[in-house]
CSV table of C-alpha atoms in Angstrom, one decimal:
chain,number,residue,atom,x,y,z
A,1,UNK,CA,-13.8,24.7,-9.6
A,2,UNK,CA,-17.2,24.9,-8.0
A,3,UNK,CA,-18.3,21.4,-6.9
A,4,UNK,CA,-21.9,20.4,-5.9
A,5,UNK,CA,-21.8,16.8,-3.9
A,6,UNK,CA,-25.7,15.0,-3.8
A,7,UNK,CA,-26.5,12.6,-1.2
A,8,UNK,CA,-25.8,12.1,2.7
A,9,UNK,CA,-24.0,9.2,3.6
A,10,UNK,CA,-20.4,8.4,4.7
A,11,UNK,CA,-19.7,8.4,0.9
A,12,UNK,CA,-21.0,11.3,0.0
A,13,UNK,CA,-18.4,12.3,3.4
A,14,UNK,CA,-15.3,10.5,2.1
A,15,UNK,CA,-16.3,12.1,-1.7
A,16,UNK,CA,-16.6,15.7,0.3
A,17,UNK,CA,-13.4,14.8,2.5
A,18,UNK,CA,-11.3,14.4,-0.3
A,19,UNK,CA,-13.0,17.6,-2.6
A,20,UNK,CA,-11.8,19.7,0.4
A,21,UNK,CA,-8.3,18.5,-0.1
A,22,UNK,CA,-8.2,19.2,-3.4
A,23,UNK,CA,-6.2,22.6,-4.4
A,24,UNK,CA,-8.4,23.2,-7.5
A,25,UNK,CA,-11.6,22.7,-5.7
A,26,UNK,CA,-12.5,26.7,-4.9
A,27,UNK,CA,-16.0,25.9,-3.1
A,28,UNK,CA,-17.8,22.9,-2.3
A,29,UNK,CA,-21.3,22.3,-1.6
A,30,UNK,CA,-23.1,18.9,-0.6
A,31,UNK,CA,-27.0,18.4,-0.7
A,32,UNK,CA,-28.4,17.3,1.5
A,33,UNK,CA,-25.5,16.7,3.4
A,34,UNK,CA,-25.2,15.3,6.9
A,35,UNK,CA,-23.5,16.9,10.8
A,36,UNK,CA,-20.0,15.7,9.6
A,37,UNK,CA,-19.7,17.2,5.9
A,38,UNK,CA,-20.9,20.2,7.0
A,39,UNK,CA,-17.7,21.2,8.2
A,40,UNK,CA,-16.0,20.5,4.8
A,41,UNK,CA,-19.0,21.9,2.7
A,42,UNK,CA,-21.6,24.3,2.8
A,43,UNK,CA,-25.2,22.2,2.7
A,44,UNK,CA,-28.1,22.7,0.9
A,45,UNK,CA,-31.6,21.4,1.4
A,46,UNK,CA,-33.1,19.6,-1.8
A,47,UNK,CA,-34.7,16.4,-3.1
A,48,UNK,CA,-32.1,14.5,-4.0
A,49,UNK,CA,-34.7,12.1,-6.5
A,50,UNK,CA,-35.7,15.8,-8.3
A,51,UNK,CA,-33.9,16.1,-11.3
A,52,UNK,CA,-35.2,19.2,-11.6
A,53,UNK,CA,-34.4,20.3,-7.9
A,54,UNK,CA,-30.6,19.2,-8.1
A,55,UNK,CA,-30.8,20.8,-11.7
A,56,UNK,CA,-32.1,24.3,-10.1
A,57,UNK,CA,-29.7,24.0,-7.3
A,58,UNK,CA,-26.2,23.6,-9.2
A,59,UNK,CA,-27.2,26.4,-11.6
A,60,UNK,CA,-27.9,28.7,-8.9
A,61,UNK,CA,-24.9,28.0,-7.2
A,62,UNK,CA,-22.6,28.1,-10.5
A,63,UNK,CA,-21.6,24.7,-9.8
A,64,UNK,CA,-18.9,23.8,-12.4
A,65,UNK,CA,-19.2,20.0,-11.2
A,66,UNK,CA,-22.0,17.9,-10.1
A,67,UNK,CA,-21.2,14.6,-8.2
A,68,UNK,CA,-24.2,12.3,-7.6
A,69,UNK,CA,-23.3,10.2,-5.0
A,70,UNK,CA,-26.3,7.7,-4.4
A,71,UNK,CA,-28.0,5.3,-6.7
A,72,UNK,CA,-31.0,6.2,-6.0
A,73,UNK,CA,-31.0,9.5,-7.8
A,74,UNK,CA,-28.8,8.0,-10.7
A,75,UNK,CA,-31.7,5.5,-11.4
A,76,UNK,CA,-34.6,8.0,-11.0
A,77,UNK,CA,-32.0,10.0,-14.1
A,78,UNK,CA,-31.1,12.9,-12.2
A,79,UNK,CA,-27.6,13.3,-13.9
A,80,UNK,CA,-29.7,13.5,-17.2
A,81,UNK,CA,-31.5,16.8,-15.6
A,82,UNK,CA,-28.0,18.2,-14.6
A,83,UNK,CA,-26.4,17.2,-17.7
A,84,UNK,CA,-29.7,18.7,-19.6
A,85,UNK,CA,-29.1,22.1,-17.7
A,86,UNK,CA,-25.0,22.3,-19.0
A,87,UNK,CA,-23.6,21.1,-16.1
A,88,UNK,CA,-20.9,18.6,-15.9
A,89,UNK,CA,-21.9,15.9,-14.2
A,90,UNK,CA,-20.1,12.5,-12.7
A,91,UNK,CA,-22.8,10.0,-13.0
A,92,UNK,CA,-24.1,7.8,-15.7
A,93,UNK,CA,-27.6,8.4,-17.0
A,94,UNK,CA,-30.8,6.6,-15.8
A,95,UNK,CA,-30.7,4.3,-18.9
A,96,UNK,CA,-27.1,3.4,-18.0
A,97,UNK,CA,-27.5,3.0,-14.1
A,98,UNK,CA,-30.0,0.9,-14.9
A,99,UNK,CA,-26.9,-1.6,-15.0
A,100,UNK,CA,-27.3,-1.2,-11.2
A,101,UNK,CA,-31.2,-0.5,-11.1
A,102,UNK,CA,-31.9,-4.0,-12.7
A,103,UNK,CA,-30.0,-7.3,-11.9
A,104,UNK,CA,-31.9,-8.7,-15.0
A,105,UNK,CA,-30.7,-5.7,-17.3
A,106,UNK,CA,-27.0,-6.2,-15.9
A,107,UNK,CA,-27.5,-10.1,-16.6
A,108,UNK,CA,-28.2,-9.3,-19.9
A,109,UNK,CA,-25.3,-6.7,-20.8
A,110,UNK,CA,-23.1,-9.2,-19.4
A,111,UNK,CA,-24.2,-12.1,-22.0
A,112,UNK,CA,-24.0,-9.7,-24.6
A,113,UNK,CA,-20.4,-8.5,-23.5
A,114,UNK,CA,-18.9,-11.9,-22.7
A,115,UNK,CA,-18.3,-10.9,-19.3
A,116,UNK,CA,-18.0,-13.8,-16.5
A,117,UNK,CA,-21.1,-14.1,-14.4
A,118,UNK,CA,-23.2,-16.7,-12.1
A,119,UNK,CA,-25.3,-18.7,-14.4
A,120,UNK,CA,-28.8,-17.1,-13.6
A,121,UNK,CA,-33.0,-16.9,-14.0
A,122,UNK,CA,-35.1,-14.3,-14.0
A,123,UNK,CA,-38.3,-14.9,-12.3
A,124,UNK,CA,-41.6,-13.4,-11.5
A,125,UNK,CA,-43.9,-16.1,-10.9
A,126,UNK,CA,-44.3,-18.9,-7.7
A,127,UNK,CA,-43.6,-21.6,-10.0
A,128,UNK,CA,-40.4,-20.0,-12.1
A,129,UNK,CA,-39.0,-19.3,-8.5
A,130,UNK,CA,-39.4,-23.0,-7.2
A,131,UNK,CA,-37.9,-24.2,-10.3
A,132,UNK,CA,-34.9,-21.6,-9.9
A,133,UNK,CA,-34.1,-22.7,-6.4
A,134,UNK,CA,-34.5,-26.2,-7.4
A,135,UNK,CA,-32.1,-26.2,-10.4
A,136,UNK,CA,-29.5,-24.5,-8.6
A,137,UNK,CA,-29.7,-26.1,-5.1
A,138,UNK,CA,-28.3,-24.7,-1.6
A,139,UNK,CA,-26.9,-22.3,-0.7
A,140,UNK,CA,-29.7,-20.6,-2.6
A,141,UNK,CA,-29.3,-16.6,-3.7
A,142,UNK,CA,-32.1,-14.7,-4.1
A,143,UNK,CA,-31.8,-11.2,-5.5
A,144,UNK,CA,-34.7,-8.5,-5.8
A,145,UNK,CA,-34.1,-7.4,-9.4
A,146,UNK,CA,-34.7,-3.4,-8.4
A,147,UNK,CA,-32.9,-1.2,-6.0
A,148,UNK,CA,-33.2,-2.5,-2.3
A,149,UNK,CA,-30.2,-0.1,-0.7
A,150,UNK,CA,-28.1,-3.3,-0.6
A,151,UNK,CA,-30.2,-5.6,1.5
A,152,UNK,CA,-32.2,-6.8,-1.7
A,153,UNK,CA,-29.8,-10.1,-1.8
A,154,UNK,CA,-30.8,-13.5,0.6
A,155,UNK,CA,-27.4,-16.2,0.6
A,156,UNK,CA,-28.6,-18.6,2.5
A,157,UNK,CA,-28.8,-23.1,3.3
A,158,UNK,CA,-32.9,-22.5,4.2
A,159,UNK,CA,-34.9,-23.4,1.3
A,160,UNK,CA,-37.8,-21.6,2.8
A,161,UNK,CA,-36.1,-18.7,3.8
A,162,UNK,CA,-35.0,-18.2,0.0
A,163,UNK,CA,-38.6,-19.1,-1.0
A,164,UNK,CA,-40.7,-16.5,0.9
A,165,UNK,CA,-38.0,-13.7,-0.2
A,166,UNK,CA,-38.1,-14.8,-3.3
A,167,UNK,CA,-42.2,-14.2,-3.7
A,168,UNK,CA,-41.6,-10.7,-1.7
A,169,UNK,CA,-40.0,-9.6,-4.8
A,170,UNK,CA,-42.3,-8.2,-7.5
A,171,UNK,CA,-39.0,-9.7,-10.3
A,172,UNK,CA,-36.6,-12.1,-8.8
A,173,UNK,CA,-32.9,-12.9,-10.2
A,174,UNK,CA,-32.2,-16.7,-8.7
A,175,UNK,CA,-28.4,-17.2,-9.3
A,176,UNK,CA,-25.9,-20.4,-8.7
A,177,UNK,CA,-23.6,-19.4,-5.7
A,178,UNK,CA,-20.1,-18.3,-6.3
A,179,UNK,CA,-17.4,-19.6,-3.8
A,180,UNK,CA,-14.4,-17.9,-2.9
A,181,UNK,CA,-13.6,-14.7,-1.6
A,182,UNK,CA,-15.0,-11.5,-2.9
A,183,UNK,CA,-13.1,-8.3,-4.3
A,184,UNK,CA,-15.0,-4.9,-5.3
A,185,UNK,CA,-13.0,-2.9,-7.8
A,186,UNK,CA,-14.2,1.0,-9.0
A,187,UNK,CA,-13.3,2.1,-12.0
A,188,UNK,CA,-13.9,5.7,-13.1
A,189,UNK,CA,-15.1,5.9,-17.2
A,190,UNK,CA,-16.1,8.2,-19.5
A,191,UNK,CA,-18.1,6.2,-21.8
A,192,UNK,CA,-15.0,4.8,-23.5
A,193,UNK,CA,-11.3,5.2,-20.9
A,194,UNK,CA,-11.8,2.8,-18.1
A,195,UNK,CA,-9.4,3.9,-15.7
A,196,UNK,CA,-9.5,1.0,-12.5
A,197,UNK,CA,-9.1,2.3,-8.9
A,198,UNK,CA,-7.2,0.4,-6.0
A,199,UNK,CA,-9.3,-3.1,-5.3
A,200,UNK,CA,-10.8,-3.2,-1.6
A,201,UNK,CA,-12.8,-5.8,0.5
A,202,UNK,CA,-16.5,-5.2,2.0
A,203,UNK,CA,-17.8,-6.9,4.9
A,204,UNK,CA,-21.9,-7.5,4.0
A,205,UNK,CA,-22.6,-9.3,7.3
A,206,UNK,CA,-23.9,-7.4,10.4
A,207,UNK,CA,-21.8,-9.8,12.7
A,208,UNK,CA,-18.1,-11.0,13.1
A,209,UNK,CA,-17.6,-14.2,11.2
A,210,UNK,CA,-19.8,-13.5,8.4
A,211,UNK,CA,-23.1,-14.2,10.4
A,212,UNK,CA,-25.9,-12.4,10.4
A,213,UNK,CA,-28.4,-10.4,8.0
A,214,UNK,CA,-26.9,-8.6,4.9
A,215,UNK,CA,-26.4,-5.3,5.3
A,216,UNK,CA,-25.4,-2.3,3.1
A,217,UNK,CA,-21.4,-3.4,4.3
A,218,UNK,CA,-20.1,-2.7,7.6
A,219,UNK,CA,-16.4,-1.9,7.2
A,220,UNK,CA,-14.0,-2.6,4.5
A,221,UNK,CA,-10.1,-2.2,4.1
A,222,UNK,CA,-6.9,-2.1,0.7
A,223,UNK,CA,-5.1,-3.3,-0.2
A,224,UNK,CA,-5.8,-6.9,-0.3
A,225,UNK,CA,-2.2,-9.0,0.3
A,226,UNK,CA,-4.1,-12.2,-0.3
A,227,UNK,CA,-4.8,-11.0,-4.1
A,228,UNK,CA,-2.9,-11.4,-7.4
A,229,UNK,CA,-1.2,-8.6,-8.7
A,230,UNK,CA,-2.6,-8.7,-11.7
A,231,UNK,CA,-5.9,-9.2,-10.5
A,232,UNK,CA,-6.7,-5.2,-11.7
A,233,UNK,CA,-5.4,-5.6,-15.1
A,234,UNK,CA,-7.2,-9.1,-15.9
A,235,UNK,CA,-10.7,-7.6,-14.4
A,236,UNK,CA,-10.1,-4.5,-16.5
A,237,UNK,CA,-9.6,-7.1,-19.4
A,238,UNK,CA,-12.6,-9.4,-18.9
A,239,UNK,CA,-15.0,-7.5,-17.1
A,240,UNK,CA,-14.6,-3.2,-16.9
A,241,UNK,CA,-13.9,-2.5,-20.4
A,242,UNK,CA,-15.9,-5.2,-22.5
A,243,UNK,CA,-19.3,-3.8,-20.3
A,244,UNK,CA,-18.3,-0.1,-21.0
A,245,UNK,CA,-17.9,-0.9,-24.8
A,246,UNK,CA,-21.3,-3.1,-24.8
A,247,UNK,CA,-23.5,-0.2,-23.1
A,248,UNK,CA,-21.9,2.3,-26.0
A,249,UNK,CA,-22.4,-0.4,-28.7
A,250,UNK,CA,-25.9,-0.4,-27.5
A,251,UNK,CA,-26.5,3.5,-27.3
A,252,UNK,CA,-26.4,3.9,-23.4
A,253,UNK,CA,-22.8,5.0,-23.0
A,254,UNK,CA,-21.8,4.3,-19.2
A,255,UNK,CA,-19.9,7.4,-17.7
A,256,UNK,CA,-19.2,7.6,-14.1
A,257,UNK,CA,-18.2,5.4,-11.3
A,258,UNK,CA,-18.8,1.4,-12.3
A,259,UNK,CA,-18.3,-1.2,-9.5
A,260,UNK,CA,-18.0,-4.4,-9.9
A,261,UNK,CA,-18.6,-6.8,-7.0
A,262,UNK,CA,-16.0,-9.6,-7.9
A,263,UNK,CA,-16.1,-13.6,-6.7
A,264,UNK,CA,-12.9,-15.1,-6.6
A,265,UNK,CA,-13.8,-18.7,-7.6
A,266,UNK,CA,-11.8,-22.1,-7.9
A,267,UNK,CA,-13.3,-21.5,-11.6
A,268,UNK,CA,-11.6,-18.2,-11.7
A,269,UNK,CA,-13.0,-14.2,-11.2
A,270,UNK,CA,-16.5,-14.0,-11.9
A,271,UNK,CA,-19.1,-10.8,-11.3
A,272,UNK,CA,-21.2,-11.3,-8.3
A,273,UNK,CA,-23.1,-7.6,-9.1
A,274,UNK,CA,-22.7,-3.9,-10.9
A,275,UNK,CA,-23.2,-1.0,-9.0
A,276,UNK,CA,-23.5,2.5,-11.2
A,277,UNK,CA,-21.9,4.8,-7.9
A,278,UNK,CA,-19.0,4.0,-5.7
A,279,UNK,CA,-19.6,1.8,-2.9
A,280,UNK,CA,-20.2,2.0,0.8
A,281,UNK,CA,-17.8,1.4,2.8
A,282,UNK,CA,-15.0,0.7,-0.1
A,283,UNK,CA,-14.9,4.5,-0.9
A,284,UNK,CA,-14.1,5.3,2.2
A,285,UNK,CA,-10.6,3.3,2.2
A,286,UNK,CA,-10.0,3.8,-1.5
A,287,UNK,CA,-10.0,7.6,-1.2
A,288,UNK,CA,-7.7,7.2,1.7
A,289,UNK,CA,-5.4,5.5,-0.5
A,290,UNK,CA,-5.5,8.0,-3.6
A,291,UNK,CA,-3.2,10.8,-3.7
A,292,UNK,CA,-3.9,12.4,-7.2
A,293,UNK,CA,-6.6,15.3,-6.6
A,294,UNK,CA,-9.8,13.7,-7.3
A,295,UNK,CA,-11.8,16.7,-9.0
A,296,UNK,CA,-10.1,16.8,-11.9
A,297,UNK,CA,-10.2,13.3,-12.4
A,298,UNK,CA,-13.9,13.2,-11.8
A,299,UNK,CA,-13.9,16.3,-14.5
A,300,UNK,CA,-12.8,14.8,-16.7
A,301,UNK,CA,-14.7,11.5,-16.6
A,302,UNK,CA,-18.2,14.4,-17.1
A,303,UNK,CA,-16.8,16.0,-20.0
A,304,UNK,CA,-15.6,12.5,-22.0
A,305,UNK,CA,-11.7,13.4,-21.7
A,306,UNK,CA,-10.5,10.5,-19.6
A,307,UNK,CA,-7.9,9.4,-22.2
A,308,UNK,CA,-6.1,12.8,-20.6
A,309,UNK,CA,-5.6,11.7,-17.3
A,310,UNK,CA,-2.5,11.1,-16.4
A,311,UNK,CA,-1.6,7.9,-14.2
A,312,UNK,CA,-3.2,8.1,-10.6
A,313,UNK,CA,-1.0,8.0,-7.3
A,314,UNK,CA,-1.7,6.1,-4.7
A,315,UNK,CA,-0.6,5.7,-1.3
A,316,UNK,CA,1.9,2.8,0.2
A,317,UNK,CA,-0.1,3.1,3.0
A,318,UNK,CA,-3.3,0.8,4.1
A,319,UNK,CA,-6.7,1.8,5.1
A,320,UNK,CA,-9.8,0.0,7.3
A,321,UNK,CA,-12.4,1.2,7.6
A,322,UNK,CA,-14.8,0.3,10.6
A,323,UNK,CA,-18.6,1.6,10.4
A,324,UNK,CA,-20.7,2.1,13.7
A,325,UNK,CA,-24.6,1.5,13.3
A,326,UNK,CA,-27.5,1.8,15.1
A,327,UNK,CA,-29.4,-0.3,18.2
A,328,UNK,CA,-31.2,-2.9,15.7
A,329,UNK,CA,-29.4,-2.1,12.2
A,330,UNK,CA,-30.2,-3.7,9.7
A,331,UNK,CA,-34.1,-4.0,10.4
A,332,UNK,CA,-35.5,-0.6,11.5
A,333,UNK,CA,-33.1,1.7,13.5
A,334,UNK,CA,-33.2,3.5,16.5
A,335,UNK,CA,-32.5,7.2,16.0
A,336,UNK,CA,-31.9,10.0,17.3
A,337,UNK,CA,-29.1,9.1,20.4
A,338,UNK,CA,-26.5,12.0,21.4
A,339,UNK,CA,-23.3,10.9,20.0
A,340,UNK,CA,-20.2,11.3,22.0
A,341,UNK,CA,-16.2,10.9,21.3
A,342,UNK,CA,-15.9,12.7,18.0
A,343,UNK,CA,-14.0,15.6,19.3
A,344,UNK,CA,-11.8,13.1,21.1
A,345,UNK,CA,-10.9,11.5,17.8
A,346,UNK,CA,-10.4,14.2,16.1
A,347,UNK,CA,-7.8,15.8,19.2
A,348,UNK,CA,-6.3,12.5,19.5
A,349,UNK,CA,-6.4,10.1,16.6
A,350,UNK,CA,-5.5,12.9,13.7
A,351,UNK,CA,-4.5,12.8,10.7
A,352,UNK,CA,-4.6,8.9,11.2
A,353,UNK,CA,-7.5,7.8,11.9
A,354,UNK,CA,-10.7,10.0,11.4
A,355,UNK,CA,-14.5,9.7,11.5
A,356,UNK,CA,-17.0,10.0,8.2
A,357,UNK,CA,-20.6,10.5,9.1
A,358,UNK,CA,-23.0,8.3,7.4
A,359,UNK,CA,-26.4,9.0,9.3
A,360,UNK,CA,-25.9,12.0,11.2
A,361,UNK,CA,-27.9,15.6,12.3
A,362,UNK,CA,-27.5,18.2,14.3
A,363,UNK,CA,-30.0,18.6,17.2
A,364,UNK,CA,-31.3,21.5,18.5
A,365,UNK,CA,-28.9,21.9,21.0
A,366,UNK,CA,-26.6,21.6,18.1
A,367,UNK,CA,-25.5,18.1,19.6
A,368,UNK,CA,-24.4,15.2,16.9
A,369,UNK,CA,-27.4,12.9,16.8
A,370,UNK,CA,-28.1,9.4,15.2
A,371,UNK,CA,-30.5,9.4,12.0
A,372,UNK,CA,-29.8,6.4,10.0
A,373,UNK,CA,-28.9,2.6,10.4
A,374,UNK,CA,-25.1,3.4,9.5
A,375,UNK,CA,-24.1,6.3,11.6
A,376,UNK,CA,-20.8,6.6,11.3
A,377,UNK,CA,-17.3,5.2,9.1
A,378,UNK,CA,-14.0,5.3,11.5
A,379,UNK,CA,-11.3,5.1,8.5
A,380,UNK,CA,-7.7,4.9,9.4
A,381,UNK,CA,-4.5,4.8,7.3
A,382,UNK,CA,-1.3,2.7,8.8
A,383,UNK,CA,2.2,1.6,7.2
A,384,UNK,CA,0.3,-1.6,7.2
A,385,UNK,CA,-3.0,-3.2,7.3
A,386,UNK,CA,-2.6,-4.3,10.8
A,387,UNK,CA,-1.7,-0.7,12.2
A,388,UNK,CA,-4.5,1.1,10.5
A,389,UNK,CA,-6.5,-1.9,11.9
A,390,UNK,CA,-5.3,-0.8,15.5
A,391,UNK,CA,-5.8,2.7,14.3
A,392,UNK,CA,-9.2,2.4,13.9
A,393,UNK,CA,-9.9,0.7,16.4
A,394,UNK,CA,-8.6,2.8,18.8
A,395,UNK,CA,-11.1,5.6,17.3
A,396,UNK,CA,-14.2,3.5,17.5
A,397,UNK,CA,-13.2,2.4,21.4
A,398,UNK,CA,-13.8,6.9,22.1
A,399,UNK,CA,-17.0,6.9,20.5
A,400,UNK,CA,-20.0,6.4,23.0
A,401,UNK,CA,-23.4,5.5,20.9
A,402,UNK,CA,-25.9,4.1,23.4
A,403,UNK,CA,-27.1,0.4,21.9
A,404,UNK,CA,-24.8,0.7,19.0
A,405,UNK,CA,-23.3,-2.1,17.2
A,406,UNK,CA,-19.9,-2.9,15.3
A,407,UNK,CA,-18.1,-5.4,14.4
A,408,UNK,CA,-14.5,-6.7,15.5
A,409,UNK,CA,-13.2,-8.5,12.7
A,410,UNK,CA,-12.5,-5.9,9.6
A,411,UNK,CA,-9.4,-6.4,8.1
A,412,UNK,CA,-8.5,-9.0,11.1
A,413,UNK,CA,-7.7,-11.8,8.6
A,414,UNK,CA,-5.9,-10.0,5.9
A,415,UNK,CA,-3.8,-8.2,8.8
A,416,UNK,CA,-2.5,-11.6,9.8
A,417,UNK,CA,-1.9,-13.3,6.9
């Protein structure tokens, strides 16, 4: 099988990393790619919001799979262009991602399919917004209703800080906060099979103890010891399959990756967000987990044959995850630093621990250089969450980044408890 992989990031790496692993996989290709998959694939320069672009590109290169990878392109319906052209593609259309594109549509699929939410409004005017934040009190969260490359959501006690990025939002959701800890769980569909992945735990804040700005996540880790074990099969119950049944009831079958970003509450699970893509950094450790080759399961998601699939296998093992960003992540990054270390991690940390690129490039020297806020993902696998903890770790402390930043707490609780 010919796969074509489109986006850039450390998911797009993990997606790639495992692709390469994968017997039935005869050629990959990624577009656009980044320094670190190009030495699993072969990378292709393209627009990765042209439908038509990614469309051209999979036909020339026979592609017998396209993966979209980003939510971006899923929103702006570039699987529709691929799918258009007879391609398979894993991706759900633009009218289904839209459960991702807008937190008001999701809101509204979730009424209509019983599934367990915050209790919400949906504003787009000064006063609408001070009577949101005043029903619902502190700690007040404020989500921009479109894509914002997950930094589009303010938790916070400051009424004003909620106000004014409430009224930089041209469509505001203002939701009751959920306590307890949070869970994401993937689930690959094909409009109708839901087939749930392992569950794994994102950490959103830039700094250790949960402080600091929201980012797009800045390490994760599975399994999760702390949750019930039949926390997969009661989500799959209450949340998974009644929205994959509700977006085919209403026309816009889902197929693809669906996330759901999970709030363990007091009043039981409830669903903080859906994202139409796998997440960053969860892939990362839930693809270190798997064991079944992913391409054929990915296949058959495209081609609406899920029901085929036999059970996944999944590692005993544990995974963190740990990712390294840039001098001033998340407000506007400093790129374009030499990075150093990779080749010591991959002479002495293999087949353990490894590094996925996120925002990477080759200089002209031919040297790895920064380009993005999240540069890099060290993953690591251990008998336990504590020794892939170490693992990783141990990678990160090789890696020389000038001004970069990480935190030092993935995983620290769950390893302890």
């Amino acid at each position: 099988m010919k796969v074509l992989v489109i986006g850039g990031g450390a998911r797009e790496h993990a997606l790639c990393r495992s692709l390469s692993l994968d017997p039935d996989v005869t050629a990959l290709h990624c577009a656009p790619g980044n320094a670190g998959i190009a030495e699993v694939a072969e990378l292709h320069p393209v627009d990765q919001l042209d439908g038509a672009a990614v469309a051209a590109l999979a036909t020339e290169l026979g592609a017998e799979l396209v993966v979209v990878g980003p939510e971006a392109p899923l929103v702006a319906g570039v699987a529709d262009a691929v799918r258009a052209a007879g391609i398979p593609v894993f991706g759900p259309s633009q009218a289904a991602a839209q459960l991702e594109g807008s937190k008001a549509f999701a809101k509204d699929v979730m009424a209509g399919a019983g599934v367990p939410t915050a209790r919400s409004y949906v504003c787009t005017t000064p006063a609408e917004i001070d009577e949101a934040l005043d029903a619902f009190g502190a700690p007040y969260v404020v989500k921009d209703d479109g894509l914002a490359a997950g930094k589009g959501v303010v938790v916070t006690e400051d009424l004003d800080k909620a106000r004014a990025h409430a009224l930089a939002c041209d469509r505001v959701v203002i939701e009751e906060y959920l306590d307890g800890p949070e869970v994401s769980l993937f689930a690959i569909t094909d409009g109708t099979t839901v087939l749930p992945l392992k569950p794994a735990q994102d950490f959103k804040r830039a700094l250790d103890g949960d402080e600091g700005p929201n980012t797009g996540g800045m390490g994760a880790y599975s399994p999760l010891p702390w949750a019930d074990p039949k926390l997969v099969e009661e989500v799959l119950e209450t949340v998974l399959q009644p929205t994959v049944d509700e977006l085919r009831r209403r026309g816009t079958p889902f197929s693809g990756l669906l996330y759901a970003g999970l709030a363990i509450t007091s009043r039981g699970v409830r669903v903080i967000e859906f994202n139409a893509r796998f997440g960053d950094p969860e892939t990362q450790v839930v693809l270190a987990r798997l064991k079944t080759p992913l391409a054929g399961v990915l296949l058959r998601s495209a081609n609406g044959t899920l029901d085929d699939q036999a059970p996944l296998s999944w590692s005993d093992e544990a995974a963190v995850t740990v990712v390294i960003a840039s001098h001033n992540y998340p407000d506007t990054p400093r790129t374009g630093d030499p990075i150093e270390g990779l080749d010591e991690v991959a002479e002495k940390d293999a087949p353990h621990a490894y590094v996925l690129h996120a925002g990477t490039k080759r200089g002209e020297d031919g040297a790895v250089l920064s380009a993005g806020g999240r540069v890099l993902s060290v993953t690591a696998t251990g008998s336990d969450l504590a020794q892939a903890r170490e693992r990783a770790y141990a990678a990160v402390g090789r890696i020389r980044l000038d001004g970069s930043q990480h935190r030092t707490d993935i995983a620290r609780k769950a390893s302890e408890a």
